[in-house]
Amino acid sequence: MNKRDEPLLVIEDLKVAFPGQSAPVIDGLSLTLDRGEVLALVGESGSGKSMTALSLMRLLPSGGAITGGRIRFDGEDVLSLPDRQMNRLRGGRMAMLFQQPQAMLDPTSRVSAQIAEPLRLHRGLGRRAAMGRVLDLLRDVGIPDPAVRARCFSHELSGGMAQRVMMAAALSGDPDMLIADEPTTALDVTVQAQILRLIDEERRKRNLATLLITHDLAVVAALADRVAVMYAGRIVEEGPAKAVLESPQHPYTQALMRCSLLVPDPHGQLLSIPGSGTHARELTCGCRFHPRCSAASQHGLVSRCMRSEPALKPDADGHVTRCWAVETEKETAA
Amino acid sequence: MLARLLQRLLILGLMLLGVSLIAFLVPFVSGGDPVRTILMSRVRDLAVDPAAVEAMRVHLGLDRPLPVQYGTWLWQALQGDLGYSFTSGRPVASEIGRALGVSVTLALTALGIAAAVAIPLGTLAATRPGGTVDSATTLMIQTFVATPEYWLAPMGILVFALYLGWLPSAGWTSWSSLVLPAMVLSLRPMAYFTQVTRATMMDVLQAPYITAARSRGLSMRQTVMRHGLRNGSLPVVTFFALWLAGLLGGSVVIEVIFAIPGMGRLLYEAVVNRDVPMLQGGFVSIVALSILINTIADILYVALNPAVRSGHAH
């Protein structure tokens, strides 16, 4: 395929497993991300969102391994790259924000030194030039008094400040893709909006492809071009953000919408999905969601949902869903 | 910060006072009459003249009440005068000063060797747990911990001094006489330092900031050098200080085998000869020095760890 026609990031049939666990944590995940596009990856804890992000960077926690599939980034086969070239990709072409910004900063190293690393490694800047650039970056991410803050250690920063510093470090290598793994989950509500605005501004300015991992549908509505909903290590629904949020097809997405404060419940109640999230590593037959699914019983499909797993089926405008109930409905309508 | 420092100093002062009292009393509690011992060793006769004993007692000031003796001793000790050795007659303070110099040189060399081997080795072992280096390291640690110095030291002398003839077998004359005892002395702390570095580094390498550093494009090696070592070597600082304090008076076996005129041997001989002023002075000096070393280690620990520096210890 021509490098130009291909999206910046193509994930095909990715499988990630930890030895000793009965089922893979990611099972056959496929996604694409275009230059400048924002793709939101949504799902409960344990659905494999973070593992997907770490797989892209080839930084899975020890023991975890990519057991199948392909990842192509700007035409390069990420999974077969030698370590040296992979290091050049990390921080230089793809950068990452994490959930606990303070824990992500070395407690014994100054903020400036950590932001400067990609500059020196990937941009070949000398110590002095890098320090000048660090101050610019700190200013860009909205940190007042950059010269003072640059000399701080992580414990001297608030969570929001630390995430801004992480953002400066992520941007310093001038990447093409930003992976933001729940960048606001650990922050105060008032700070969350500021950080999201910062991410949105910077990715527009730099035409950054952004993989935004979140469980907050309000965030999706505000920032994302497309959404992929994950459940137990696989994608159950994917499509343009507007389409998915306005007419969610998969029962799980619908349930998520009902739980979200985005759509207020007419009776003023806070709702939750019955049962607990199936962790990807738990072995389940058929559709992973069927034990908690209301549609399965309504459509008299329980036996089918229990026996075999549905495939991702597209509708007209690139909105795909993995659900027997949706498929049956479409068939009867047609 | 200043209040904390002052409080710390006050506690140190009280501790030293307590230690000085114990140091002063121990030779008396241990029984036997030092005067009789000295005289017996001088005249080599079991039937010592009681008049001579009494005269000597008065001469040494041992006839006065204990509190008075303690007060005089403490007052003089504070001015740097620890009295005179019963056996050699030379000033205790200068004897101890010379012996401490020797022991500190020996201990620092041994611990320097230990740390220089242990930190890289422990780090290497931690980067690949269960790998070849790690398994070999574990074996080394167990061997070194289990090998007694009184066996290793003569073996070292046999091989390096007598058979190969590279190093002197004993004495304290040139730098070459430092090599063999320092090596023998370094093995045990080396094993412990390696163990500590390995364990700490295993934790550090799992830390989120290591993943974050890798995500910025640092190689594993660069990550360990820039973000691993500093965090991982913090506990070694504490262990280094503890061992240094321990080795100052505690390397008796090595000092006796290699005929090194250090603190261990000085105290050993003072015990054998019931040299009361030497025992008192030696004990107080070693404890005071240990406290000083540990205080320096605490300061160093804080200097290396900015989170502790501003009171944000986790």
XYZ file of C-alpha atoms in Angstrom:
648
model
C 0.000 0.000 0.000
C 1.223 3.510 -0.714
C 2.591 5.295 2.294
C 0.555 8.389 1.454
C -2.819 6.681 1.260
C -2.340 4.768 4.466
C -3.439 6.307 7.769
C -0.609 7.336 10.105
C -1.315 4.439 12.448
C -2.762 1.097 11.442
C -3.353 -1.620 14.024
C -4.359 -4.980 12.602
C -5.627 -7.890 14.630
C -3.477 -7.054 17.672
C -3.219 -9.706 20.370
C -1.606 -9.124 23.755
C -1.232 -11.800 26.397
C 0.312 -12.301 29.808
C 1.674 -15.783 30.420
C -0.282 -17.803 32.926
C -3.551 -16.043 32.185
C -6.316 -17.968 30.519
C -7.249 -15.416 27.869
C -5.407 -12.638 26.055
C -5.959 -9.096 27.417
C -6.319 -7.781 23.893
C -7.833 -10.112 21.327
C -7.848 -9.178 17.684
C -7.975 -5.405 17.938
C -7.881 -3.363 14.719
C -7.844 0.431 14.556
C -6.619 3.221 12.350
C -5.671 6.794 13.159
C -5.153 9.513 10.582
C -2.829 12.479 10.801
C -4.439 15.222 12.851
C -7.338 13.017 13.850
C -8.603 12.427 17.387
C -9.680 8.890 18.114
C -11.178 8.219 21.521
C -10.805 4.767 23.021
C -13.564 4.214 25.561
C -14.264 1.433 28.021
C -14.273 0.313 31.635
C -11.111 -0.367 33.656
C -9.527 -3.623 32.593
C -10.968 -3.530 29.097
C -7.466 -3.264 27.629
C -7.312 0.436 26.762
C -4.014 1.118 28.494
C -2.512 -2.135 27.241
C -3.368 -1.025 23.709
C -1.562 2.258 24.300
C 1.506 0.591 25.803
C 1.604 -1.923 22.938
C 1.910 0.933 20.456
C 4.996 2.103 22.340
C 6.199 -1.477 22.868
C 6.355 -0.704 26.577
C 4.115 -3.411 28.003
C 4.791 -4.226 31.660
C 7.198 -7.120 32.155
C 5.615 -10.441 31.297
C 3.181 -8.930 28.819
C 3.805 -9.749 25.185
C 2.327 -8.978 21.816
C 1.428 -12.419 20.531
C -0.090 -11.515 17.184
C -1.141 -8.842 14.742
C 0.632 -5.910 13.186
C 1.154 -2.255 14.039
C 2.161 0.082 11.241
C 3.187 3.632 11.998
C 3.821 5.914 9.040
C 4.489 2.879 6.879
C 6.920 1.272 9.315
C 6.296 -2.083 10.920
C 6.543 -1.134 14.605
C 6.634 -4.669 15.954
C 9.678 -5.698 13.931
C 11.732 -2.529 14.416
C 15.143 -3.012 16.050
C 15.413 -1.495 19.539
C 17.493 1.459 18.379
C 14.936 2.571 15.835
C 12.131 1.947 18.298
C 13.851 4.335 20.729
C 13.916 6.939 17.976
C 10.189 6.466 17.420
C 9.377 6.845 21.119
C 9.383 10.480 22.113
C 10.481 11.487 18.623
C 7.442 10.455 16.584
C 4.984 9.170 19.162
C 4.644 10.597 22.659
C 2.545 9.638 25.637
C 0.646 11.201 28.529
C -0.252 9.057 31.519
C -2.869 8.825 34.201
C -0.768 9.700 37.283
C 1.407 12.592 36.120
C 3.315 12.992 39.382
C 4.336 9.349 39.548
C 5.547 9.629 35.969
C 8.260 12.115 36.877
C 11.548 10.929 38.380
C 11.498 12.244 41.983
C 15.261 12.861 41.997
C 15.537 14.632 38.672
C 14.610 18.204 37.817
C 11.630 18.853 35.580
C 13.819 20.603 33.009
C 16.140 17.613 32.622
C 13.228 15.332 31.844
C 11.618 17.686 29.332
C 15.001 18.147 27.675
C 15.562 14.437 27.055
C 13.634 14.176 23.761
C 15.214 17.447 22.595
C 18.684 16.091 23.118
C 17.953 12.559 21.938
C 15.770 13.267 18.920
C 16.464 16.858 17.971
C 20.203 16.739 18.643
C 20.168 19.918 20.730
C 23.059 20.770 23.051
C 22.528 21.337 26.750
C 22.179 25.103 26.480
C 19.915 25.120 23.414
C 17.763 22.414 24.995
C 17.314 24.463 28.173
C 16.171 27.473 26.157
C 13.674 25.303 24.326
C 12.448 23.797 27.613
C 11.475 27.268 28.826
C 9.563 27.900 25.561
C 7.745 24.597 25.945
C 6.849 25.302 29.567
C 5.416 28.622 28.437
C 3.494 26.854 25.627
C 1.820 24.474 28.057
C 0.743 27.378 30.245
C 3.159 27.161 33.148
C 3.751 30.541 34.781
C 7.320 31.403 35.789
C 8.957 28.805 33.518
C 12.465 29.595 34.728
C 11.474 28.781 38.319
C 9.318 25.781 37.476
C 12.018 24.252 35.297
C 14.150 23.771 38.386
C 11.372 22.058 40.366
C 11.130 18.419 41.344
C 7.955 16.415 40.839
C 6.856 16.631 44.478
C 6.855 20.415 44.240
C 4.197 20.348 41.523
C 0.432 19.929 41.733
C -1.174 17.178 39.653
C -2.278 19.628 36.984
C 1.146 21.237 36.883
C 2.793 17.819 36.608
C 0.524 16.908 33.688
C 1.461 20.155 31.974
C 5.105 19.254 32.470
C 4.434 15.799 31.000
C 2.765 17.538 28.075
C 5.829 19.729 27.571
C 8.019 16.606 27.637
C 5.697 14.894 25.170
C 5.720 17.830 22.774
C 9.449 18.446 23.031
C 10.330 15.708 20.559
C 7.857 17.231 18.057
C 5.907 13.983 17.580
C 3.258 13.121 14.983
C 1.108 11.155 17.372
C 0.084 11.728 20.974
C -1.230 8.888 23.087
C -3.100 10.288 26.066
C -3.955 7.520 28.545
C -6.666 8.928 30.814
C -4.710 12.174 31.182
C -7.277 13.810 33.453
C -8.643 10.926 35.532
C -6.376 11.623 38.512
C -6.874 15.379 38.474
C -9.301 17.754 40.192
C -12.423 18.431 38.189
C -11.555 22.087 37.672
C -8.110 21.158 36.394
C -9.432 18.425 34.094
C -11.023 20.925 31.726
C -7.837 23.003 31.579
C -5.691 20.011 30.671
C -8.182 18.839 28.031
C -8.244 22.319 26.535
C -4.451 22.322 26.482
C -4.334 18.964 24.703
C -6.905 20.160 22.183
C -5.089 23.427 21.491
C -1.698 21.839 21.069
C -2.890 19.014 18.864
C -4.650 21.515 16.572
C -1.572 23.735 16.434
C 0.717 20.829 15.632
C -1.693 18.678 13.612
C -1.125 15.847 16.098
C -2.840 12.540 15.599
C -4.294 11.836 19.031
C -5.313 8.586 20.623
C -7.352 9.681 23.617
C -8.060 6.988 26.148
C -10.883 7.829 28.510
C -13.958 6.468 30.180
C -15.633 9.842 30.182
C -18.133 10.243 27.346
C -18.321 13.984 27.907
C -14.631 14.168 26.996
C -15.328 12.145 23.875
C -18.134 14.468 22.849
C -15.937 17.524 23.309
C -12.743 16.362 21.609
C -13.006 13.233 19.491
C -13.520 12.826 15.759
C -14.058 9.100 16.093
C -14.763 6.723 18.962
C -13.902 3.091 19.513
C -15.637 1.368 22.403
C -13.709 -1.480 24.011
C -15.083 -4.287 26.080
C -12.976 -7.157 27.467
C -10.061 -6.733 25.125
C -11.957 -6.196 21.885
C -13.718 -3.383 20.075
C -17.487 -3.675 20.227
C -18.408 -0.486 18.410
C -16.574 2.109 16.408
C -17.532 5.084 14.287
C -17.658 8.855 13.958
C -18.012 10.376 17.423
C -21.243 12.139 16.586
C -22.884 9.026 15.164
C -21.843 6.769 18.020
C -22.888 9.225 20.726
C -26.174 10.122 19.084
C -27.233 6.646 18.109
C -25.205 4.072 19.973
C -25.841 0.612 18.533
C -24.145 -1.838 20.850
C -26.010 -2.562 24.102
C -22.779 -1.878 26.020
C -22.351 1.561 24.449
C -26.006 2.280 25.136
C -25.533 1.266 28.745
C -22.440 3.480 29.017
C -24.489 6.373 27.664
C -27.204 5.807 30.216
C -24.625 5.805 33.025
C -22.984 8.937 31.736
C -23.991 12.321 33.051
C -23.933 13.481 29.437
C -27.519 12.343 29.018
C -29.449 13.078 32.204
C -31.794 10.363 33.315
C -35.402 11.599 33.144
C -36.026 10.292 36.662
C -32.944 12.062 38.011
C -31.234 8.811 38.971
C -27.610 7.831 38.675
C -27.514 4.598 36.727
C -24.965 1.848 36.507
C -24.516 -1.247 34.387
C -25.571 -4.338 36.337
C -22.816 -6.859 37.002
C -19.129 -6.110 37.012
C -16.910 -5.482 34.026
C -15.621 -8.649 32.428
C -11.854 -8.442 32.512
C -10.361 -9.358 29.181
C -8.406 -12.190 30.770
C -11.525 -13.945 32.018
C -12.574 -16.733 29.736
C -16.070 -16.192 28.372
C -17.838 -18.015 25.552
C -19.690 -16.181 22.825
C -20.193 -12.443 23.082
C -18.094 -11.094 25.959
C -20.904 -8.803 27.052
C -23.755 -11.301 27.109
C -23.762 -11.929 30.888
C -24.653 -8.266 31.465
C -26.613 -7.630 28.285
C -30.290 -6.733 28.283
C -30.694 -6.954 24.495
C -29.708 -10.614 24.454
C -32.747 -11.640 26.485
C -35.131 -9.163 24.859
C -34.443 -10.514 21.405
C -34.557 -14.136 22.523
C -30.992 -14.497 21.371
C -29.435 -15.682 24.603
C -28.382 -19.052 23.237
C -26.793 -17.499 20.152
C -25.020 -14.766 22.149
C -23.707 -17.403 24.534
C -22.473 -19.736 21.844
C -20.634 -17.605 19.321
C -19.053 -14.215 19.176
C -20.489 -11.752 16.634
C -18.194 -10.016 14.131
C -17.846 -6.262 13.613
C -20.498 -5.381 11.027
C -20.528 -1.968 9.318
C -23.524 0.156 8.453
C -23.643 2.804 5.721
C -21.496 5.583 7.255
C -18.533 3.640 8.608
C -20.157 2.910 11.963
C -19.325 -0.664 12.966
C -20.880 -2.781 15.725
C -20.230 -6.223 17.131
C -23.660 -7.483 18.225
C -26.075 -10.251 17.243
C -29.092 -8.183 18.244
C -28.092 -5.280 16.007
C -27.402 -7.683 13.146
C -30.763 -9.433 13.522
C -32.577 -6.109 13.619
C -30.909 -4.983 10.424
C -31.746 -8.279 8.711
C -35.417 -8.032 9.605
C -35.507 -4.393 8.505
C -33.963 -5.262 5.154
C 14.508 23.086 59.563
C 16.828 24.827 62.050
C 14.691 23.685 64.968
C 14.909 20.123 63.679
C 18.677 20.403 63.422
C 19.020 21.800 66.954
C 16.767 19.099 68.347
C 18.886 16.534 66.575
C 22.092 17.977 68.018
C 20.637 17.986 71.523
C 19.714 14.318 71.215
C 23.206 13.545 69.917
C 24.743 15.325 72.915
C 22.627 13.365 75.386
C 23.425 10.117 73.609
C 27.143 10.813 73.823
C 26.851 11.618 77.514
C 25.126 8.292 78.152
C 27.696 6.447 76.090
C 30.535 8.102 77.975
C 29.105 6.899 81.283
C 28.823 3.331 80.021
C 32.293 3.515 78.486
C 33.675 4.750 81.766
C 32.009 2.064 83.877
C 32.474 -1.037 81.713
C 36.126 -1.707 82.635
C 35.170 -1.553 86.323
C 32.170 -3.830 85.957
C 34.162 -6.422 84.040
C 35.839 -7.423 87.303
C 39.451 -7.996 88.278
C 41.831 -5.415 89.551
C 43.615 -3.507 86.788
C 46.381 -2.376 89.124
C 47.171 -5.939 90.141
C 47.119 -7.006 86.478
C 49.544 -4.292 85.459
C 51.942 -5.003 88.264
C 51.771 -8.734 87.675
C 52.575 -8.244 84.019
C 55.505 -6.006 84.899
C 57.138 -8.009 87.657
C 56.019 -11.418 86.323
C 55.300 -12.517 89.829
C 52.010 -13.682 91.273
C 52.830 -12.463 94.772
C 52.701 -8.707 94.357
C 53.596 -6.459 97.240
C 50.329 -4.949 98.629
C 52.125 -1.673 99.367
C 53.158 -1.383 95.735
C 49.584 -2.053 94.640
C 48.318 0.682 96.919
C 50.951 3.157 95.756
C 50.110 2.442 92.126
C 46.384 2.831 92.837
C 46.978 6.280 94.288
C 49.320 7.153 91.453
C 46.652 6.279 88.851
C 43.931 8.061 90.799
C 41.920 4.858 91.188
C 41.551 5.344 94.946
C 39.093 8.212 94.572
C 35.273 7.669 94.537
C 33.870 6.635 91.120
C 31.758 9.805 90.529
C 34.832 11.940 91.073
C 36.857 9.753 88.736
C 34.097 9.986 86.109
C 33.834 13.763 86.442
C 37.573 14.264 86.080
C 37.757 11.817 83.161
C 34.802 13.432 81.333
C 36.135 16.947 81.866
C 39.527 15.977 80.499
C 37.986 13.954 77.665
C 36.035 17.022 76.546
C 39.374 18.816 76.252
C 40.772 15.973 74.165
C 42.720 14.317 76.988
C 41.804 10.677 77.441
C 44.524 9.901 79.937
C 47.522 7.603 79.596
C 47.653 3.979 78.665
C 48.316 1.702 81.653
C 50.523 -0.531 79.547
C 52.489 1.735 77.232
C 52.238 4.917 79.274
C 51.592 6.927 76.125
C 48.613 9.324 75.753
C 45.433 7.390 74.867
C 44.147 10.114 72.549
C 47.161 10.036 70.253
C 47.266 6.207 70.233
C 43.594 6.136 69.250
C 44.094 8.858 66.662
C 46.827 6.863 64.966
C 44.880 3.583 65.097
C 41.689 5.233 63.837
C 43.568 6.668 60.877
C 44.679 3.181 59.934
C 41.239 1.652 60.459
C 39.433 4.385 58.528
C 41.821 3.937 55.587
C 41.285 0.197 55.642
C 37.505 0.413 56.032
C 37.021 3.092 53.368
C 39.147 1.173 50.890
C 37.288 -2.062 51.560
C 33.855 -0.402 51.351
C 34.918 1.549 48.269
C 35.836 -1.691 46.528
C 32.575 -3.245 47.744
C 30.387 -0.394 46.455
C 32.281 -0.102 43.174
C 31.545 -3.741 42.419
C 28.130 -4.008 44.060
C 26.262 -1.087 42.491
C 26.930 -1.987 38.831
C 26.547 -5.694 39.541
C 23.313 -5.341 41.516
C 21.908 -3.045 38.832
C 22.865 -5.445 36.071
C 21.301 -8.338 37.936
C 18.086 -6.349 38.449
C 17.686 -5.487 34.759
C 17.432 -9.205 33.898
C 16.030 -11.053 36.915
C 16.661 -14.768 36.559
C 19.260 -14.216 33.850
C 22.829 -15.474 33.803
C 24.284 -12.418 35.545
C 21.546 -12.536 38.155
C 22.079 -16.227 38.928
C 25.855 -15.801 39.099
C 25.372 -12.791 41.373
C 23.119 -14.703 43.729
C 25.706 -17.475 43.953
C 28.450 -14.911 44.621
C 26.423 -13.238 47.351
C 25.799 -16.520 49.151
C 29.446 -17.570 48.875
C 30.805 -14.271 50.159
C 28.384 -14.093 53.055
C 29.206 -17.647 54.102
C 33.002 -17.412 53.807
C 34.611 -16.578 57.163
C 37.354 -13.976 57.160
C 39.638 -16.051 59.408
C 39.741 -18.631 56.618
C 39.871 -16.269 53.682
C 42.620 -14.064 55.102
C 45.202 -16.887 55.565
C 44.244 -18.262 52.126
C 44.863 -14.843 50.606
C 48.234 -14.663 52.330
C 49.124 -18.158 51.117
C 48.253 -17.424 47.493
C 49.171 -13.763 46.963
C 52.011 -13.326 49.450
C 53.702 -16.683 49.789
C 52.988 -18.439 46.477
C 52.768 -15.582 43.974
C 54.776 -13.143 46.047
C 52.835 -10.130 44.736
C 51.828 -8.597 48.041
C 53.266 -8.397 51.536
C 51.825 -10.968 53.901
C 51.370 -8.645 56.869
C 52.254 -5.309 58.411
C 51.402 -1.733 57.590
C 54.307 -0.271 55.701
C 53.243 0.730 52.184
C 50.133 0.977 50.025
C 50.653 -2.575 48.894
C 50.070 -3.809 52.439
C 46.565 -2.320 52.212
C 45.494 -4.371 49.185
C 45.102 -7.853 50.594
C 43.327 -6.981 53.867
C 41.028 -4.511 52.074
C 40.053 -7.138 49.519
C 39.324 -9.743 52.159
C 37.394 -7.212 54.211
C 35.385 -6.012 51.183
C 33.747 -9.319 50.263
C 31.069 -9.450 52.926
C 29.874 -5.844 52.531
C 30.091 -6.366 48.766
C 27.620 -9.218 49.042
C 25.210 -7.159 51.152
C 25.502 -4.039 48.984
C 24.850 -6.106 45.858
C 21.799 -7.656 47.436
C 20.440 -4.263 48.504
C 21.142 -2.635 45.142
C 19.511 -5.509 43.290
C 16.356 -5.441 45.427
C 16.005 -1.646 45.282
C 16.721 -1.536 41.574
C 14.076 -4.179 40.889
C 11.531 -1.899 42.541
C 12.843 1.226 40.864
C 12.739 -0.356 37.408
C 9.038 -1.109 37.922
C 8.337 2.524 38.809
C 6.016 4.507 36.518
C 8.665 7.166 35.858
C 10.869 4.516 34.263
C 8.129 3.694 31.732
C 7.637 7.417 31.177
C 11.367 7.903 30.579
C 11.329 5.035 28.086
C 8.359 6.652 26.341
C 10.551 9.687 25.690
C 12.972 7.534 23.748
C 15.656 6.706 26.302
C 17.198 3.276 25.843
C 17.041 0.876 28.781
C 20.687 1.662 29.506
C 20.165 5.424 29.427
C 17.070 5.075 31.581
C 18.966 3.112 34.215
C 21.862 5.574 34.192
C 19.724 8.707 34.392
C 16.701 7.661 36.377
C 17.514 4.295 37.932
C 20.896 4.581 39.625
C 20.232 7.641 41.721
C 16.958 6.276 43.053
C 18.358 2.783 43.404
C 21.546 3.686 45.240
C 19.859 5.611 48.053
C 19.712 2.643 50.446
C 23.353 1.809 49.694
C 24.310 5.158 51.243
C 22.721 4.115 54.517
C 24.274 0.661 54.385
C 27.676 2.118 53.574
C 27.532 4.280 56.699
C 26.423 1.409 58.920
C 29.237 -0.783 57.653
C 31.806 1.969 57.985
C 30.842 2.489 61.606
C 30.941 -1.254 62.181
C 34.306 -1.823 60.539
C 36.078 0.936 62.498
C 36.383 -1.104 65.645
C 35.080 -4.366 64.314
C 37.740 -5.602 61.912
C 39.620 -7.263 64.747
C 40.171 -10.563 62.932
C 41.660 -8.923 59.849
C 43.805 -6.530 61.872
C 45.185 -9.271 64.058
C 45.865 -11.683 61.153
C 47.530 -9.049 58.987
C 49.278 -7.344 61.947
C 47.656 -4.009 61.151
C 47.938 -1.407 63.934
C 44.296 -0.382 63.700
C 41.481 0.252 66.138
C 40.356 -3.350 66.336
C 43.749 -4.584 67.381
C 44.281 -1.679 69.777
C 41.044 -2.471 71.604
C 41.698 -6.199 71.519
C 45.036 -5.649 73.243
C 43.489 -3.190 75.683
C 40.979 -5.847 76.711
C 43.638 -8.490 77.093
C 45.806 -6.147 79.187
C 42.960 -4.583 81.156
C 44.123 -1.182 79.986
C 41.291 0.857 81.539
C 41.928 4.321 80.016
C 42.480 2.791 76.581
C 39.210 0.842 76.780
C 37.259 3.895 77.943
C 38.754 6.230 75.380
C 38.545 3.738 72.544
C 34.920 2.920 73.202
C 33.861 6.559 73.420
C 35.797 7.486 70.273
C 34.294 4.696 68.206
C 30.740 5.427 69.280
C 31.181 9.167 68.736
C 32.597 8.511 65.296
C 29.753 6.120 64.409
C 27.207 8.731 65.371
C 29.042 11.294 63.287
C 29.168 8.966 60.267
C 25.485 8.157 60.479
C 24.630 11.830 60.747
C 26.660 12.518 57.617
C 24.891 9.625 55.869
C 21.510 11.098 56.820
C 22.526 14.455 55.388
C 23.798 12.762 52.212
C 20.556 10.799 51.915
C 18.589 14.011 52.060
C 20.899 15.663 49.554
C 20.323 12.807 47.104
C 16.583 12.738 47.615
C 14.868 16.059 46.945
C 11.501 14.799 48.191
C 12.924 14.234 51.682
C 14.759 17.555 51.498
C 11.539 19.537 51.622
C 9.736 17.201 53.987
C 7.683 15.310 51.383
C 8.965 11.859 52.293
C 6.645 9.179 50.990
